[in-house]
Amino acid sequence: MDSGVGGLSVYREIAEALPSEKYLYYSDNANCPYGEKSRDFIIQRARQITDHLISEGAQVIAIACNTATAAAIATLRAEYPIPFVGMEPAVKPAALGTVSGVIGVLATAGTLKSSKYLMNRDRYGSSVKVVESVGRGFVELVESGRLEGEEAESTVRASLEPLIRSGADIIVLGCTHYPFLLPVLRKVASQMGGSGIRFIDPAPAVARRLCDVLKEQGIGSEGLDAPDFSYECSGSDEAIRRIMLNLHV
Ligand code: DGL
C-alpha cells in the first residue's frame, strides 16, 4: 500500500525478488499526498486499508510508503496478527558510504518530522552531517506523470539545491515516489555540478527483507510462473495505469 503510485517503485523490486507470488496493490490516491497529513489521519487510513487487504486474503503487508510507515507501522504491528514490512530512509548505508561526510535526505515533511526517522538519524547518522530537504511538489509530478521537462526540472532543482550546496555526495530517496524522478534528479544534479552524486533507493533492501519474512513465517510460495498483480485505488486509476504502461512495472 501507498498513498499513490510511489509504492510501485518498491513493487518492481519485490516482484523481481519474489516472482511466484500473488499481489494486491492499494493506492490511496483519493487522499494523496500523505506528506502533509496528520499522523492520526494516516493511522486511520492505514487501518482501513489493512482491514481491506486482509479481507482480500493478504498474509503480509508491505507499507510501501515512508510517510505511512513512520506514522502507522508501530500501531499496525500492535493491532494485527500478520507481519508488516515498512520503508525507512536509508541513512545507515548513506552514512557508511559517504566520502564527503555529508549526506542528503529527500523525503516528505511527515517523514522528516516523525520520531521514527529522528531516531534512525540519531542512531546511524551521528558520525556524518545529515542535511534534509522536503521534495516539494515531487509526489504531484509523479502522480500526474510529469516525469520530465522544464516543470519537473525546476521543481526538483529547488529541493536538490540545498543538499548539493551543502556538499552531500549521497542522497537518500526517502519517499517511494521519488525513484520515478531519478532521470530528472540525475540531470539536474549534474547541471548543478553534482554529477558524482549517488542516490540511494531502499526498495531492493525492502524486497530482501520481505523474502526473509516469508521464509521465517513459512508463508507465500504460490508457485506461479509470474507475479499475479492486481490493484485497487481509492480515486481514479489513471495514474497507476499510466505509470505501469510507461515504466513496465
Ligand atoms: N510515497 C510516500 C512516501 O514514501 C508518500 C508520499 C505522499 O503521499 O506524500 O512517503
mmCIF file with all atom_site columns, N, CA and C in Angstrom, residues 5 14 18 48 51 55 76 112 114 141 155 169 177 202 216 219 224:
data_model
loop_
_atom_site.group_PDB
_atom_site.id
_atom_site.type_symbol
_atom_site.label_atom_id
_atom_site.label_alt_id
_atom_site.label_comp_id
_atom_site.label_asym_id
_atom_site.label_entity_id
_atom_site.label_seq_id
_atom_site.pdbx_PDB_ins_code
_atom_site.Cartn_x
_atom_site.Cartn_y
_atom_site.Cartn_z
_atom_site.occupancy
_atom_site.B_iso_or_equiv
_atom_site.pdbx_formal_charge
_atom_site.auth_seq_id
_atom_site.auth_comp_id
_atom_site.auth_asym_id
_atom_site.auth_atom_id
_atom_site.pdbx_PDB_model_num
ATOM 1  N N  . VAL A 1 5   ? 1.007   6.064   -6.492  1.00 0.00 ? 5   VAL A N  1
ATOM 2  C CA . VAL A 1 5   ? 1.765   5.116   -7.326  1.00 0.00 ? 5   VAL A CA 1
ATOM 3  C C  . VAL A 1 5   ? 3.191   4.876   -6.825  1.00 0.00 ? 5   VAL A C  1
ATOM 4  N N  . ILE A 1 14  ? 10.176  -5.994  -5.432  1.00 0.00 ? 14  ILE A N  1
ATOM 5  C CA . ILE A 1 14  ? 9.595   -7.153  -4.753  1.00 0.00 ? 14  ILE A CA 1
ATOM 6  C C  . ILE A 1 14  ? 9.235   -8.230  -5.777  1.00 0.00 ? 14  ILE A C  1
ATOM 7  N N  . LEU A 1 18  ? 10.538  -11.913 -5.710  1.00 0.00 ? 18  LEU A N  1
ATOM 8  C CA . LEU A 1 18  ? 9.531   -12.943 -5.382  1.00 0.00 ? 18  LEU A CA 1
ATOM 9  C C  . LEU A 1 18  ? 8.530   -13.054 -6.536  1.00 0.00 ? 18  LEU A C  1
ATOM 10 N N  . GLN A 1 48  ? -7.810  1.122   7.879   1.00 0.00 ? 48  GLN A N  1
ATOM 11 C CA . GLN A 1 48  ? -8.887  0.769   6.936   1.00 0.00 ? 48  GLN A CA 1
ATOM 12 C C  . GLN A 1 48  ? -8.339  -0.039  5.767   1.00 0.00 ? 48  GLN A C  1
ATOM 13 N N  . ASP A 1 51  ? -7.418  -3.571  6.967   1.00 0.00 ? 51  ASP A N  1
ATOM 14 C CA . ASP A 1 51  ? -8.623  -4.403  7.091   1.00 0.00 ? 51  ASP A CA 1
ATOM 15 C C  . ASP A 1 51  ? -9.047  -4.923  5.724   1.00 0.00 ? 51  ASP A C  1
ATOM 16 N N  . SER A 1 55  ? -8.988  -8.736  4.363   1.00 0.00 ? 55  SER A N  1
ATOM 17 C CA . SER A 1 55  ? -10.253 -9.367  3.918   1.00 0.00 ? 55  SER A CA 1
ATOM 18 C C  . SER A 1 55  ? -10.106 -9.938  2.506   1.00 0.00 ? 55  SER A C  1
ATOM 19 N N  . LEU A 1 76  ? 0.048   -0.630  13.618  1.00 0.00 ? 76  LEU A N  1
ATOM 20 C CA . LEU A 1 76  ? -0.433  -1.802  12.871  1.00 0.00 ? 76  LEU A CA 1
ATOM 21 C C  . LEU A 1 76  ? 0.159   -3.090  13.452  1.00 0.00 ? 76  LEU A C  1
ATOM 22 N N  . LEU A 1 112 ? 10.122  13.449  7.706   1.00 0.00 ? 112 LEU A N  1
ATOM 23 C CA . LEU A 1 112 ? 11.265  14.135  8.329   1.00 0.00 ? 112 LEU A CA 1
ATOM 24 C C  . LEU A 1 112 ? 10.981  14.583  9.758   1.00 0.00 ? 112 LEU A C  1
ATOM 25 N N  . SER A 1 114 ? 8.953   12.854  11.821  1.00 0.00 ? 114 SER A N  1
ATOM 26 C CA . SER A 1 114 ? 8.493   11.708  12.625  1.00 0.00 ? 114 SER A CA 1
ATOM 27 C C  . SER A 1 114 ? 9.560   11.259  13.622  1.00 0.00 ? 114 SER A C  1
ATOM 28 N N  . LEU A 1 141 ? 4.126   15.621  -9.221  1.00 0.00 ? 141 LEU A N  1
ATOM 29 C CA . LEU A 1 141 ? 4.702   15.365  -10.554 1.00 0.00 ? 141 LEU A CA 1
ATOM 30 C C  . LEU A 1 141 ? 4.529   13.896  -10.938 1.00 0.00 ? 141 LEU A C  1
ATOM 31 N N  . THR A 1 155 ? 11.129  22.057  -10.401 1.00 0.00 ? 155 THR A N  1
ATOM 32 C CA . THR A 1 155 ? 10.623  21.572  -9.102  1.00 0.00 ? 155 THR A CA 1
ATOM 33 C C  . THR A 1 155 ? 11.716  20.819  -8.361  1.00 0.00 ? 155 THR A C  1
ATOM 34 N N  . ASP A 1 169 ? 27.366  13.988  -0.970  1.00 0.00 ? 169 ASP A N  1
ATOM 35 C CA . ASP A 1 169 ? 27.765  13.147  -2.106  1.00 0.00 ? 169 ASP A CA 1
ATOM 36 C C  . ASP A 1 169 ? 26.842  11.927  -2.247  1.00 0.00 ? 169 ASP A C  1
ATOM 37 N N  . HIS A 1 177 ? 7.798   7.658   -4.034  1.00 0.00 ? 177 HIS A N  1
ATOM 38 C CA . HIS A 1 177 ? 7.504   8.284   -5.325  1.00 0.00 ? 177 HIS A CA 1
ATOM 39 C C  . HIS A 1 177 ? 8.795   8.749   -6.024  1.00 0.00 ? 177 HIS A C  1
ATOM 40 N N  . PRO A 1 202 ? 15.916  2.608   -1.059  1.00 0.00 ? 202 PRO A N  1
ATOM 41 C CA . PRO A 1 202 ? 15.940  1.425   -0.180  1.00 0.00 ? 202 PRO A CA 1
ATOM 42 C C  . PRO A 1 202 ? 15.088  0.255   -0.673  1.00 0.00 ? 202 PRO A C  1
ATOM 43 N N  . GLU A 1 216 ? 10.790  -16.887 7.149   1.00 0.00 ? 216 GLU A N  1
ATOM 44 C CA . GLU A 1 216 ? 10.646  -17.040 8.609   1.00 0.00 ? 216 GLU A CA 1
ATOM 45 C C  . GLU A 1 216 ? 9.249   -17.501 8.992   1.00 0.00 ? 216 GLU A C  1
ATOM 46 N N  . ILE A 1 219 ? 5.208   -18.430 4.888   1.00 0.00 ? 219 ILE A N  1
ATOM 47 C CA . ILE A 1 219 ? 4.033   -18.059 4.088   1.00 0.00 ? 219 ILE A CA 1
ATOM 48 C C  . ILE A 1 219 ? 4.463   -17.757 2.657   1.00 0.00 ? 219 ILE A C  1
ATOM 49 N N  . LEU A 1 224 ? 3.579   -19.586 -8.699  1.00 0.00 ? 224 LEU A N  1
ATOM 50 C CA . LEU A 1 224 ? 3.126   -19.108 -10.013 1.00 0.00 ? 224 LEU A CA 1
ATOM 51 C C  . LEU A 1 224 ? 4.314   -18.930 -10.956 1.00 0.00 ? 224 LEU A C  1
#
